[in-house]
Coordinates of C-alpha atoms in Angstrom, one line a residue:
Chain N
M21 CA 0.0 0.3 -0.1
Y22 CA 2.6 2.4 0.7
K23 CA 6.2 2.6 -1.5
N24 CA 8.3 3.3 1.4
I25 CA 8.2 3.5 5.1
E26 CA 8.0 7.7 5.3
D27 CA 4.9 7.5 3.7
L28 CA 3.1 6.2 6.5
S29 CA 3.0 9.1 9.0
L30 CA 1.7 9.4 12.3
S31 CA -1.3 10.9 11.4
K32 CA -2.2 8.2 8.5
L33 CA -1.2 5.4 11.3
G34 CA -3.8 7.2 13.6
I35 CA -6.6 6.9 11.0
H36 CA -5.7 3.2 10.0
V37 CA -5.7 2.5 13.9
F38 CA -9.0 4.3 14.3
L39 CA -10.7 2.4 11.3
I40 CA -9.1 -1.0 12.4
G41 CA -10.9 -0.1 15.5
V42 CA -14.4 1.0 14.0
S43 CA -14.3 -2.2 11.8
I44 CA -13.9 -4.5 14.9
S45 CA -16.6 -3.1 16.8
C46 CA -19.0 -3.6 13.7
L47 CA -17.8 -7.2 13.3
L48 CA -17.2 -8.4 16.6
P49 CA -21.3 -8.6 17.1
L50 CA -21.8 -10.3 14.1
I51 CA -18.9 -13.0 14.9
W52 CA -20.5 -13.3 18.3
M53 CA -24.1 -13.9 17.0
I54 CA -22.8 -16.6 14.5
A55 CA -20.2 -18.2 17.1
S56 CA -23.7 -18.2 19.5
S57 CA -26.0 -19.6 17.0
L58 CA -23.7 -22.7 17.0
K59 CA -23.4 -23.3 20.7
T60 CA -25.7 -25.1 23.1
Q61 CA -28.1 -23.2 25.4
D62 CA -25.8 -24.0 28.4
A63 CA -22.7 -23.3 26.8
I64 CA -23.7 -19.6 25.7
F65 CA -23.6 -18.6 29.6
T66 CA -20.2 -20.5 30.5
N67 CA -18.2 -20.8 27.1
M68 CA -17.4 -16.7 26.1
S69 CA -15.0 -17.9 23.4
L70 CA -16.0 -17.0 19.9
W71 CA -15.1 -20.7 19.0
P72 CA -18.0 -23.3 20.3
E73 CA -16.6 -26.6 22.0
V74 CA -19.6 -28.2 20.3
F75 CA -20.9 -27.1 16.6
K76 CA -24.9 -27.7 17.0
F77 CA -26.0 -26.9 13.4
S78 CA -29.3 -28.4 14.4
N79 CA -30.4 -24.9 16.1
Y80 CA -31.0 -23.5 12.4
T81 CA -33.1 -26.2 11.8
E82 CA -35.1 -26.0 14.9
A83 CA -35.4 -22.3 14.3
W84 CA -36.6 -22.8 11.1
K85 CA -39.3 -25.4 11.6
G86 CA -40.2 -25.4 15.2
G87 CA -40.0 -21.6 15.6
R88 CA -42.0 -20.9 12.7
F89 CA -38.9 -19.1 11.2
G90 CA -39.9 -20.7 7.9
T91 CA -43.2 -18.6 7.8
Y92 CA -41.5 -15.3 9.0
F93 CA -38.7 -15.8 6.4
L94 CA -41.1 -16.2 3.5
N95 CA -43.4 -13.5 4.7
S96 CA -40.4 -11.2 4.7
L97 CA -39.4 -12.0 1.4
F98 CA -42.4 -11.6 0.1
Y99 CA -42.6 -8.4 1.6
T100 CA -39.3 -7.3 0.4
V101 CA -39.7 -8.4 -3.3
T102 CA -43.2 -6.8 -3.7
V103 CA -42.3 -3.5 -2.1
I104 CA -39.2 -3.4 -4.3
F105 CA -41.0 -4.4 -7.4
F106 CA -43.4 -1.4 -7.3
I107 CA -41.0 0.8 -5.9
V108 CA -38.7 0.3 -8.7
L109 CA -41.8 0.6 -11.5
F110 CA -43.5 3.5 -9.6
S111 CA -40.3 5.3 -9.2
S112 CA -38.6 4.8 -12.2
M113 CA -41.8 5.7 -14.3
A114 CA -42.2 9.1 -12.2
A115 CA -38.8 10.2 -12.2
F116 CA -38.7 9.6 -16.0
A117 CA -41.7 11.6 -16.3
F118 CA -40.0 14.4 -14.0
S119 CA -37.0 14.1 -16.0
R120 CA -38.1 13.5 -19.9
L121 CA -41.8 14.9 -19.9
D122 CA -43.1 18.4 -19.9
F123 CA -46.9 18.8 -17.9
P124 CA -48.3 21.6 -16.0
G125 CA -47.3 21.8 -12.2
K126 CA -44.4 19.3 -12.9
N127 CA -42.0 21.3 -10.4
I128 CA -44.2 21.8 -7.5
L129 CA -45.2 18.2 -7.7
F130 CA -41.8 17.3 -7.8
Y131 CA -40.8 19.4 -4.9
M132 CA -43.7 18.0 -2.8
F133 CA -42.2 14.6 -3.3
I134 CA -38.9 16.1 -2.0
G135 CA -40.6 17.5 0.8
V136 CA -42.2 14.6 2.0
M137 CA -38.5 13.1 2.8
M138 CA -38.3 15.5 5.4
I139 CA -41.1 13.9 7.4
P140 CA -40.0 11.0 9.8
I141 CA -41.9 7.9 9.1
P142 CA -42.9 7.0 12.8
G143 CA -44.1 10.7 13.0
V144 CA -47.1 9.7 10.8
F145 CA -47.8 6.2 12.1
V146 CA -51.0 7.3 14.0
A147 CA -52.4 8.6 10.6
I148 CA -51.4 5.5 8.5
F149 CA -52.8 3.5 11.3
V150 CA -56.3 5.6 11.1
I151 CA -56.3 5.6 7.3
L152 CA -55.5 1.7 7.5
N153 CA -58.7 1.1 9.8
K154 CA -60.7 3.0 7.8
L155 CA -59.5 0.9 4.7
S156 CA -60.0 -2.3 6.6
L157 CA -56.5 -3.1 6.0
I158 CA -55.6 -3.8 9.4
N159 CA -53.7 -7.0 9.7
T160 CA -53.5 -7.5 6.1
R161 CA -50.8 -8.0 3.7
V162 CA -51.8 -5.0 1.3
G163 CA -51.7 -3.0 4.7
Y164 CA -48.3 -3.6 5.5
I165 CA -47.1 -3.1 1.8
L166 CA -48.7 -0.1 0.8
P167 CA -47.5 2.4 3.3
Q168 CA -43.7 0.9 2.8
I169 CA -44.0 1.4 -1.1
N170 CA -45.1 5.2 -0.1
A171 CA -42.0 5.7 2.1
G172 CA -39.7 4.4 -0.6
L173 CA -40.9 6.4 -3.2
P174 CA -39.6 10.1 -2.8
F175 CA -35.9 9.3 -2.1
S176 CA -36.2 6.7 -5.0
I177 CA -37.7 9.5 -7.5
Y178 CA -35.2 12.0 -6.7
L179 CA -32.4 9.6 -7.0
L180 CA -33.6 8.2 -10.2
K181 CA -34.4 11.5 -11.5
T182 CA -30.9 12.8 -11.3
F183 CA -30.0 10.3 -13.0
F184 CA -32.2 10.5 -15.8
D185 CA -31.3 14.3 -16.2
K186 CA -27.7 13.0 -16.9
I187 CA -28.3 11.1 -20.0
P188 CA -28.0 13.1 -22.9
K189 CA -30.9 14.7 -25.0
E190 CA -29.4 13.4 -28.1
M191 CA -29.7 10.0 -26.8
E192 CA -33.2 10.7 -26.4
D193 CA -33.3 12.2 -30.0
S194 CA -31.8 9.5 -31.7
A195 CA -33.9 6.8 -30.0
K196 CA -36.9 8.9 -31.2
I197 CA -35.5 8.8 -35.0
D198 CA -34.9 5.1 -34.3
G199 CA -38.6 4.7 -34.1
C200 CA -39.3 4.8 -30.2
S201 CA -42.7 6.1 -28.4
K202 CA -42.2 7.8 -25.1
W203 CA -42.5 4.4 -23.3
Q204 CA -40.1 3.0 -25.6
I205 CA -37.8 5.4 -24.7
Y206 CA -38.2 4.8 -20.9
W207 CA -38.0 1.0 -21.6
H208 CA -35.4 0.3 -24.2
V209 CA -33.2 3.2 -23.3
A210 CA -33.5 5.2 -19.9
L211 CA -34.5 1.9 -17.8
P212 CA -31.4 -0.1 -19.1
L213 CA -28.8 3.1 -18.5
A214 CA -30.4 3.5 -15.0
K215 CA -29.3 -0.1 -13.6
S216 CA -26.6 1.1 -11.3
A217 CA -29.2 3.6 -9.7
I218 CA -31.7 1.2 -9.4
A219 CA -29.4 -1.5 -7.5
V220 CA -28.9 1.6 -5.1
I221 CA -32.6 2.0 -5.0
V222 CA -33.0 -1.8 -4.5
I223 CA -30.4 -2.2 -1.7
F224 CA -32.0 0.6 0.1
N225 CA -35.2 -0.5 0.0
A226 CA -34.5 -4.2 0.8
L227 CA -32.6 -3.3 3.8
S228 CA -35.5 -0.9 5.1
T229 CA -38.0 -3.2 4.4
W230 CA -36.3 -6.2 5.6
N231 CA -35.5 -4.8 8.8
E232 CA -38.8 -2.7 9.2
F233 CA -40.2 -3.5 12.7
L234 CA -42.5 -1.0 14.1
L235 CA -45.2 -1.0 11.4
A236 CA -45.3 -5.0 11.7
N237 CA -45.4 -4.9 15.1
L238 CA -48.4 -2.1 14.8
I239 CA -50.6 -3.7 12.4
F240 CA -50.1 -7.5 12.3
S241 CA -52.0 -9.5 15.2
D242 CA -51.9 -13.0 12.9
A243 CA -48.8 -14.7 13.4
D244 CA -48.8 -16.1 9.9
L245 CA -48.5 -12.5 8.3
M246 CA -45.7 -11.5 10.3
P247 CA -42.2 -10.7 8.8
L248 CA -39.0 -11.6 10.5
Q249 CA -38.3 -9.0 12.7
V250 CA -41.7 -9.3 14.5
G251 CA -41.1 -13.1 14.6
L252 CA -37.6 -13.0 16.1
L253 CA -39.4 -11.3 19.1
K254 CA -41.2 -14.8 19.4
F255 CA -38.0 -16.6 20.3
Q256 CA -37.9 -14.5 23.5
G257 CA -40.4 -16.6 25.3
E258 CA -42.1 -15.9 28.6
R259 CA -40.2 -17.6 31.0
V260 CA -37.3 -19.2 28.8
T261 CA -35.3 -17.6 25.7
E262 CA -33.8 -20.1 23.4
Y263 CA -30.5 -18.0 22.5
P264 CA -29.1 -20.2 20.0
Q265 CA -32.1 -20.3 18.0
L266 CA -32.6 -16.9 18.5
M267 CA -28.9 -16.2 17.0
A268 CA -29.6 -18.7 14.1
G269 CA -32.6 -16.7 13.3
M270 CA -30.5 -13.6 13.4
T271 CA -28.0 -14.8 11.5
M272 CA -30.0 -16.2 8.5
T273 CA -31.9 -12.7 8.8
T274 CA -28.6 -10.8 8.4
A275 CA -27.5 -13.3 5.7
F276 CA -30.2 -12.6 3.5
I277 CA -29.2 -8.9 3.3
I278 CA -25.4 -9.3 3.2
V279 CA -25.9 -11.7 0.2
T280 CA -28.5 -9.3 -1.5
Y281 CA -25.5 -6.6 -1.1
L282 CA -23.2 -8.5 -2.4
F283 CA -25.1 -9.4 -5.4
M284 CA -26.3 -6.1 -6.4
Q285 CA -22.9 -4.6 -5.6
R286 CA -21.8 -5.5 -9.3
F287 CA -24.2 -3.7 -10.7
I288 CA -23.1 -0.4 -9.3
I289 CA -20.9 0.2 -12.3
K290 CA -18.9 3.3 -12.8
G291 CA -20.0 5.7 -15.4
I292 CA -23.3 4.2 -17.2
T293 CA -23.1 6.8 -20.0
A294 CA -19.5 6.0 -20.5
G295 CA -18.8 5.2 -24.5
A296 CA -21.9 7.3 -25.5
V297 CA -21.0 10.8 -25.4
K298 CA -17.5 12.0 -25.7
G299 CA -16.4 13.9 -22.5
Chain A
M12 CA -34.9 9.1 -51.9
A13 CA -36.5 12.3 -52.0
K14 CA -36.3 16.1 -52.1
V15 CA -36.7 18.0 -49.3
S16 CA -38.3 21.4 -49.4
L17 CA -38.3 24.1 -46.7
N18 CA -40.9 26.8 -47.7
N19 CA -40.7 29.7 -45.6
I20 CA -40.1 28.3 -42.4
S21 CA -39.4 30.2 -39.1
K22 CA -38.9 28.9 -35.6
T23 CA -39.6 31.5 -33.1
Y24 CA -39.4 30.8 -28.9
D25 CA -42.1 32.9 -27.0
E26 CA -42.9 34.6 -30.3
K27 CA -40.3 37.2 -29.9
E28 CA -36.7 35.2 -30.1
Y29 CA -36.4 33.5 -33.5
A30 CA -33.8 31.1 -33.8
V31 CA -34.7 30.7 -37.6
L32 CA -36.8 33.3 -39.8
N33 CA -38.2 32.7 -43.4
C34 CA -35.8 30.3 -45.0
N35 CA -36.7 28.7 -48.5
L36 CA -34.6 26.0 -49.7
E37 CA -35.1 23.4 -52.3
I38 CA -33.0 20.2 -52.0
E39 CA -32.8 18.1 -54.8
D40 CA -33.1 14.2 -54.7
R41 CA -29.9 12.7 -54.1
E42 CA -28.0 16.1 -53.5
F43 CA -25.7 16.9 -50.7
V44 CA -26.1 20.1 -49.2
V45 CA -24.2 21.5 -46.5
L46 CA -25.7 24.1 -43.9
V47 CA -22.8 26.3 -42.4
G48 CA -22.8 29.2 -40.4
P49 CA -21.3 30.4 -37.1
S50 CA -22.6 28.9 -33.8
G51 CA -26.5 30.0 -32.9
C52 CA -26.9 30.7 -36.9
G53 CA -29.8 28.6 -36.8
K54 CA -28.5 25.7 -39.1
S55 CA -28.7 22.8 -36.4
T56 CA -32.6 23.9 -35.5
T57 CA -32.9 24.1 -39.2
L58 CA -31.9 20.8 -39.3
R59 CA -33.9 19.1 -36.1
M60 CA -36.8 20.8 -37.7
V61 CA -36.6 18.4 -40.9
A62 CA -35.7 15.7 -38.5
G63 CA -38.9 16.6 -36.3
L64 CA -37.3 17.1 -33.2
E65 CA -38.1 20.5 -33.1
S66 CA -41.8 22.1 -34.2
V67 CA -41.9 24.3 -37.0
S68 CA -43.4 27.8 -35.8
S69 CA -44.5 28.7 -39.5
G70 CA -44.0 27.4 -43.0
E71 CA -44.0 23.9 -44.3
I72 CA -41.5 21.4 -44.4
M73 CA -41.8 19.0 -47.5
I74 CA -40.2 15.3 -47.8
G75 CA -40.9 14.1 -51.1
D76 CA -44.4 15.1 -51.9
M77 CA -45.3 15.4 -48.3
V78 CA -46.0 18.0 -45.7
V79 CA -44.2 16.7 -42.8
N80 CA -44.7 19.3 -40.2
H81 CA -47.1 17.3 -37.9
I82 CA -45.6 13.6 -38.4
P83 CA -43.3 12.3 -35.9
P84 CA -39.7 11.9 -36.5
K85 CA -40.1 8.0 -36.7
D86 CA -42.6 8.2 -39.7
R87 CA -40.4 10.7 -42.0
D88 CA -38.1 8.1 -43.3
I89 CA -35.3 10.1 -42.2
A90 CA -32.0 8.9 -40.3
M91 CA -29.8 11.2 -38.4
V92 CA -26.2 11.1 -37.1
F93 CA -25.3 13.2 -34.0
Q94 CA -22.0 15.0 -32.8
N95 CA -21.9 13.3 -30.1
Y96 CA -22.5 10.1 -31.3
A97 CA -25.7 9.2 -29.2
L98 CA -24.9 5.5 -29.3
Y99 CA -26.9 3.5 -26.5
P100 CA -24.1 2.5 -24.3
H101 CA -25.8 -0.5 -22.8
M102 CA -26.1 -2.2 -26.4
T103 CA -23.5 -3.8 -28.6
V104 CA -22.6 -2.4 -31.8
F105 CA -24.6 -4.8 -33.6
D106 CA -27.7 -4.2 -31.3
N107 CA -27.0 -0.4 -31.6
M108 CA -27.2 -0.7 -35.4
A109 CA -30.1 -3.3 -35.3
F110 CA -32.4 -1.3 -32.9
G111 CA -34.1 0.9 -35.4
L112 CA -35.2 -2.1 -37.1
K113 CA -36.1 -4.3 -34.6
L114 CA -38.6 -1.6 -33.6
R115 CA -40.0 -1.6 -36.9
R116 CA -40.6 -5.5 -36.6
F117 CA -38.0 -6.5 -39.4
S118 CA -37.4 -10.0 -39.4
K119 CA -34.0 -11.7 -37.9
N120 CA -32.6 -12.1 -41.2
E121 CA -33.6 -8.9 -42.8
I122 CA -31.7 -7.2 -40.1
S123 CA -28.6 -9.4 -40.1
E124 CA -28.0 -8.9 -43.3
R125 CA -28.8 -5.4 -43.5
V126 CA -26.3 -4.6 -40.4
L127 CA -23.5 -6.9 -41.7
H128 CA -23.9 -4.8 -45.2
A129 CA -23.5 -1.5 -43.1
A130 CA -20.5 -2.9 -41.4
K131 CA -18.8 -4.1 -44.1
I132 CA -19.3 -0.9 -45.9
L133 CA -18.0 0.9 -42.9
N134 CA -15.3 -1.2 -42.0
I135 CA -16.7 -2.1 -38.6
E136 CA -17.1 -6.1 -38.8
P137 CA -14.8 -6.5 -36.2
F138 CA -16.2 -4.7 -33.6
L139 CA -19.9 -5.7 -33.8
H140 CA -19.9 -7.4 -30.4
R141 CA -18.1 -4.5 -28.5
K142 CA -19.9 -2.0 -26.4
P143 CA -19.3 1.6 -27.5
R144 CA -17.3 2.6 -24.7
E145 CA -14.6 -0.3 -26.1
L146 CA -14.4 1.8 -29.4
S147 CA -12.5 5.0 -30.5
G148 CA -13.7 7.8 -31.4
G149 CA -13.7 7.5 -35.0
E150 CA -15.0 3.9 -34.7
R151 CA -17.9 5.0 -32.7
Q152 CA -18.8 7.9 -35.4
R153 CA -18.6 4.8 -37.9
V154 CA -21.1 3.0 -35.8
A155 CA -23.2 6.0 -35.6
V156 CA -23.4 6.4 -39.5
G157 CA -23.9 2.4 -39.8
R158 CA -26.9 2.9 -37.6
A159 CA -28.4 5.4 -40.1
I160 CA -27.3 3.7 -43.3
V161 CA -29.0 0.2 -42.4
R162 CA -32.5 1.8 -42.3
K163 CA -32.0 2.8 -45.9
P164 CA -33.9 6.6 -45.2
Q165 CA -35.1 8.8 -47.6
V166 CA -32.8 11.5 -46.4
F167 CA -29.8 11.6 -44.0
L168 CA -29.3 14.3 -41.7
F169 CA -25.8 14.8 -40.3
D170 CA -25.6 17.2 -37.4
E171 CA -21.6 18.1 -36.8
P172 CA -20.7 14.6 -37.2
L173 CA -17.0 15.1 -37.1
S174 CA -16.8 18.1 -34.4
N175 CA -15.8 15.6 -31.7
L176 CA -12.6 14.1 -33.9
D177 CA -9.3 14.7 -34.0
A178 CA -8.0 16.7 -36.8
K179 CA -6.7 13.5 -38.7
M180 CA -9.8 11.2 -38.1
R181 CA -11.9 14.3 -39.1
V182 CA -9.9 14.7 -42.6
Q183 CA -10.4 10.8 -43.3
M184 CA -14.3 10.8 -42.0
R185 CA -14.8 13.6 -44.3
T186 CA -13.7 11.5 -47.5
E187 CA -15.7 8.5 -46.1
I188 CA -18.9 10.2 -45.8
S189 CA -18.3 11.8 -49.4
R190 CA -17.8 8.5 -50.4
L191 CA -20.7 7.0 -49.0
H192 CA -22.7 9.6 -50.8
K193 CA -21.5 8.6 -53.8
R194 CA -22.4 4.8 -53.2
L195 CA -25.8 5.3 -51.5
Q196 CA -26.9 7.9 -53.8
T197 CA -29.0 9.8 -51.4
T198 CA -30.1 13.0 -50.1
M199 CA -28.0 14.0 -47.4
I200 CA -28.2 17.2 -45.3
Y201 CA -25.3 18.0 -43.4
V202 CA -24.7 20.9 -40.7
T203 CA -21.3 22.1 -39.6
H204 CA -19.5 25.4 -38.4
D205 CA -16.2 24.1 -40.5
Q206 CA -16.3 25.8 -43.8
V207 CA -13.5 23.5 -45.0
E208 CA -16.0 20.5 -44.3
A209 CA -18.6 23.0 -46.3
M210 CA -16.4 23.6 -49.0
T211 CA -14.9 19.8 -49.7
M212 CA -18.1 18.0 -49.0
G213 CA -21.2 19.9 -50.3
D214 CA -22.7 19.8 -53.7
R215 CA -24.2 22.9 -52.6
I216 CA -23.5 25.1 -49.4
V217 CA -26.4 27.2 -47.4
V218 CA -24.4 29.8 -45.6
M219 CA -26.7 30.8 -42.6
N220 CA -26.2 33.9 -40.1
K221 CA -28.5 35.1 -37.3
G222 CA -31.2 32.5 -38.3
E223 CA -31.1 33.3 -42.1
I224 CA -29.9 32.1 -45.5
Q225 CA -27.3 34.2 -46.7
Q226 CA -26.4 32.5 -50.0
V227 CA -27.2 29.1 -51.2
A228 CA -24.7 28.2 -54.2
D229 CA -22.0 25.5 -55.2
P230 CA -18.8 25.9 -53.2
L231 CA -16.5 27.8 -56.1
T232 CA -19.6 30.3 -56.6
I233 CA -19.8 30.9 -52.8
Y234 CA -16.1 31.5 -52.6
E235 CA -15.7 33.7 -55.7
H236 CA -18.7 35.3 -56.0
P237 CA -20.1 35.9 -52.4
R238 CA -23.5 37.5 -52.1
N239 CA -22.5 39.7 -49.0
L240 CA -20.1 41.2 -46.4
F241 CA -20.8 38.0 -44.2
V242 CA -20.6 35.1 -46.5
A243 CA -17.3 36.7 -47.9
G244 CA -16.0 37.1 -44.7
F245 CA -17.1 33.7 -43.2
I246 CA -15.9 31.7 -46.2
G247 CA -11.8 31.1 -46.8
S248 CA -9.1 31.0 -44.6
P249 CA -7.5 33.3 -43.8
P250 CA -10.4 35.3 -44.7
M251 CA -11.2 37.9 -47.2
N252 CA -9.4 41.3 -46.5
F253 CA -11.6 44.1 -46.2
F254 CA -10.9 47.9 -46.5
S255 CA -13.3 50.7 -45.8
G256 CA -12.9 53.8 -48.4
K257 CA -14.4 55.9 -50.9
I258 CA -15.0 56.0 -54.6
I259 CA -13.7 58.7 -56.3
S260 CA -13.7 59.7 -60.0
A261 CA -10.4 60.5 -61.8
G262 CA -11.4 61.7 -65.2
S263 CA -12.9 58.4 -66.9
I264 CA -11.2 56.3 -64.5
L265 CA -12.8 55.3 -61.1
Q266 CA -10.6 54.9 -57.7
F267 CA -10.9 53.1 -54.5
V268 CA -9.0 55.3 -51.6
I269 CA -8.2 55.2 -48.2
K270 CA -6.0 57.4 -46.3
G271 CA -2.8 57.9 -48.7
M272 CA -3.7 54.8 -50.6
S273 CA -5.5 54.6 -53.8
L274 CA -6.2 51.9 -56.1
Q275 CA -7.5 52.1 -59.9
L276 CA -10.9 49.6 -60.7
T277 CA -10.8 48.1 -63.7
H278 CA -12.4 48.6 -66.8
E279 CA -15.1 46.3 -66.0
M280 CA -15.8 47.2 -62.4
N281 CA -15.5 51.0 -63.8
K282 CA -19.1 50.4 -65.2
K283 CA -20.6 48.8 -61.9
M284 CA -19.5 51.2 -59.8
H285 CA -20.0 54.3 -61.3
S286 CA -23.6 55.0 -59.6
Y287 CA -21.1 55.1 -56.2
I288 CA -18.9 57.8 -56.9
N289 CA -18.3 59.6 -53.9
Q290 CA -19.6 57.3 -51.6
E291 CA -18.3 55.1 -48.9
V292 CA -17.7 51.4 -49.9
I293 CA -15.9 48.4 -48.5
M294 CA -13.6 46.8 -50.7
G295 CA -12.8 43.1 -50.2
I296 CA -9.9 40.8 -51.8
R297 CA -8.6 37.5 -51.2
P298 CA -5.1 37.0 -49.6
E299 CA -4.4 34.8 -52.5
K300 CA -5.0 38.1 -54.8
I301 CA -2.5 40.0 -53.4
Y302 CA 1.3 39.1 -54.7
D303 CA 4.7 40.4 -54.1
K304 CA 5.4 43.1 -56.5
L305 CA 8.9 41.2 -57.5
F306 CA 6.9 38.4 -58.9
A307 CA 3.8 39.8 -59.8
K308 CA 2.8 40.0 -63.5
T309 CA 0.7 42.8 -64.0
A310 CA 2.1 45.4 -61.6
T311 CA 1.4 49.1 -62.7
D312 CA 1.4 52.4 -60.1
T313 CA -2.4 52.0 -59.8
N314 CA -2.6 48.7 -58.1
T315 CA 0.6 49.0 -56.0
I316 CA 0.8 49.6 -52.5
T317 CA 3.5 49.8 -50.0
A318 CA 3.3 47.8 -46.3
S319 CA 5.2 46.6 -43.5
V320 CA 5.3 42.9 -42.8
E321 CA 4.1 42.3 -39.2
V322 CA 3.7 38.5 -38.6
V323 CA 4.4 35.8 -41.2
E324 CA 3.0 32.3 -40.8
Q325 CA 5.0 29.2 -42.8
M326 CA 2.4 26.7 -44.1
G327 CA 4.8 24.8 -46.0
S328 CA 3.3 24.8 -49.1
E329 CA 2.3 28.9 -48.8
M330 CA 3.2 31.6 -46.3
F331 CA 0.1 33.9 -44.7
T332 CA 2.0 37.2 -44.1
Y333 CA -0.1 39.8 -42.2
L334 CA 0.9 43.4 -43.1
K335 CA 0.3 46.8 -42.0
N336 CA 0.4 50.4 -43.3
E337 CA -1.2 53.4 -42.3
S338 CA -4.7 52.6 -43.9
A339 CA -5.2 49.3 -43.0
D340 CA -3.9 45.7 -41.7
F341 CA -4.5 42.7 -44.1
V342 CA -3.1 39.4 -45.1
A343 CA -1.3 37.8 -48.4
R344 CA -0.8 34.4 -49.2
L345 CA 3.0 34.4 -50.8
D346 CA 4.9 32.0 -51.7
A347 CA 6.6 29.7 -49.1
H348 CA 10.3 30.4 -50.2
E349 CA 10.0 34.0 -50.2
Q350 CA 12.5 35.5 -47.6
L351 CA 10.6 37.8 -45.3
E352 CA 11.3 39.2 -41.8
P353 CA 8.8 40.9 -39.6
G354 CA 9.4 44.6 -39.8
Q355 CA 10.5 44.8 -43.9
D356 CA 8.7 46.9 -45.9
M357 CA 7.8 45.2 -49.1
E358 CA 5.5 46.4 -52.1
L359 CA 2.3 44.5 -52.9
V360 CA 0.3 44.3 -56.2
F361 CA -3.4 43.9 -55.8
D362 CA -5.4 41.8 -58.5
M363 CA -8.1 44.2 -59.1
S364 CA -10.2 42.3 -61.7
K365 CA -11.0 40.3 -58.5
C366 CA -11.7 42.5 -56.0
H367 CA -15.3 43.0 -54.5
F368 CA -17.2 46.2 -53.3
F369 CA -19.9 45.7 -50.6
E370 CA -22.2 48.4 -49.5
P371 CA -21.5 49.4 -45.7
G372 CA -24.9 49.5 -44.4
T373 CA -26.5 46.2 -45.8
G374 CA -23.5 44.6 -46.8
I375 CA -24.6 43.6 -50.3
N376 CA -21.9 42.7 -53.1
L377 CA -22.1 45.6 -55.6
V378 CA -20.2 43.6 -58.2
D379 CA -21.6 40.3 -58.7

């Protein structure tokens, strides 16, 4: 990394020590969680080592079956995929309209969307609950999905609009001459070019939907509909908490989001328009 | 293949600012017409109106026998090549060229046949499966041209297609586009701000300024008989020399005078300029029509002036000599082997049979 030892000044050394410290403080709980998920219930309290004496992989199968983890996992998967699908669909269409079409009230409408980003989501929980209740959507999947799509839209629209703005006008003209309608420009040109922005949107919204707890806790009473985060709470029994199974559940929960991130990361490619327009 | 007619077309913004004003132009079938002018002269706007990318504020555009004012670009049977190539970065070269055909639902065989044929013409066969970012500027521009020719349109439109290329590539592509025109025999409209491109490529040149057409003619006519001061100054490098002075009558012959310098008009010019005696005019003469007296064949006292050399630009094949005297600054295109030093005085002969006179107010050429 450094060509010679003089480059490694004291301040740089300090920065590195600090960053390594931050990394350890982030990774340690994760490693501890994984280690605990492989221990027995007794060993959790007696063996403080990060290396279990006996590896109890059955914690995972027990959590999946016995703790209804499978149901929660599939629920969460369903909610996340559905929410992301609609966020990407609606936000890309809206952002394309804000960026490339002319219609009355365009700017006001756009600033309204941006303004919504300023409102913290828990601040509108009462309103959401009242609306969902009036629409009889409490304790339903739709009632859980709709507010989350709504919450994810402003940021996604903002991000994609900035992105679409950067697509050269000439590329749109060229598509028009090639025979594209507005819809076809959106579908064949704008959307494929926005791949990396969409990857960012997918990751951000996957994280927030997968980790969502408050709303689910608020509207679900039926355990069959609950997502993971609320489900995990069920592992904390009234008298005994099965820590190894809880940790196994949490490891699986976290693994999903890490895999998603690793998979999407390769789409965040630099310079989408590289090659289209000479800089 | 079709002819293109612009009938009195204008483009205005907010009903005040105009980009193009009352343009009339008939472009014949299979003709190569170049629109040239400085930035903001309306040449690109005119081309975009023909393409259908800009609406026409008034007037009528016809492609073939059809008025196309309200027909969308895709139905005008045109293809356009842009300055920035405007290739789709997420598609391969093949897909870029095939895209327009796919949208028009051509069969797979037909698409592949047409793309391969175009690729062969343009020598881009080896790149067909690469993405645009893996190509050089010249190769990208070839792909952009390829994308246009696979469609076999009635009219090709080029919007400054060579501006982003380096000098050498530009010269090469210039020849290639001219060759392509001969091969395809299609109507082409080409926009550029580069007068060399205009002179070398066009069957006819349309010189534009401030949204209006100044002159439409073949390259040599534009060069030798510019209709006005703007055309005279815009076409030619180095540009035409201009001198502000007065026509006076010395007996039966006319003279053009500026402070201490007087030049006698030729017999032919005499007739044309007779009605401008004692009036201010602008005289224009091309740098190559000024000679060193030592080598001039027709030197007389009435067409020779003295000036001192300011700067010498050696071009190898010729030499641009910037001169100055008390009346004017001007440039002469002299032989590359002349021994000239800045500061030295020299006598120069003006070929008065090739000079032009312009009216100062309107800029109109009075002798052509």
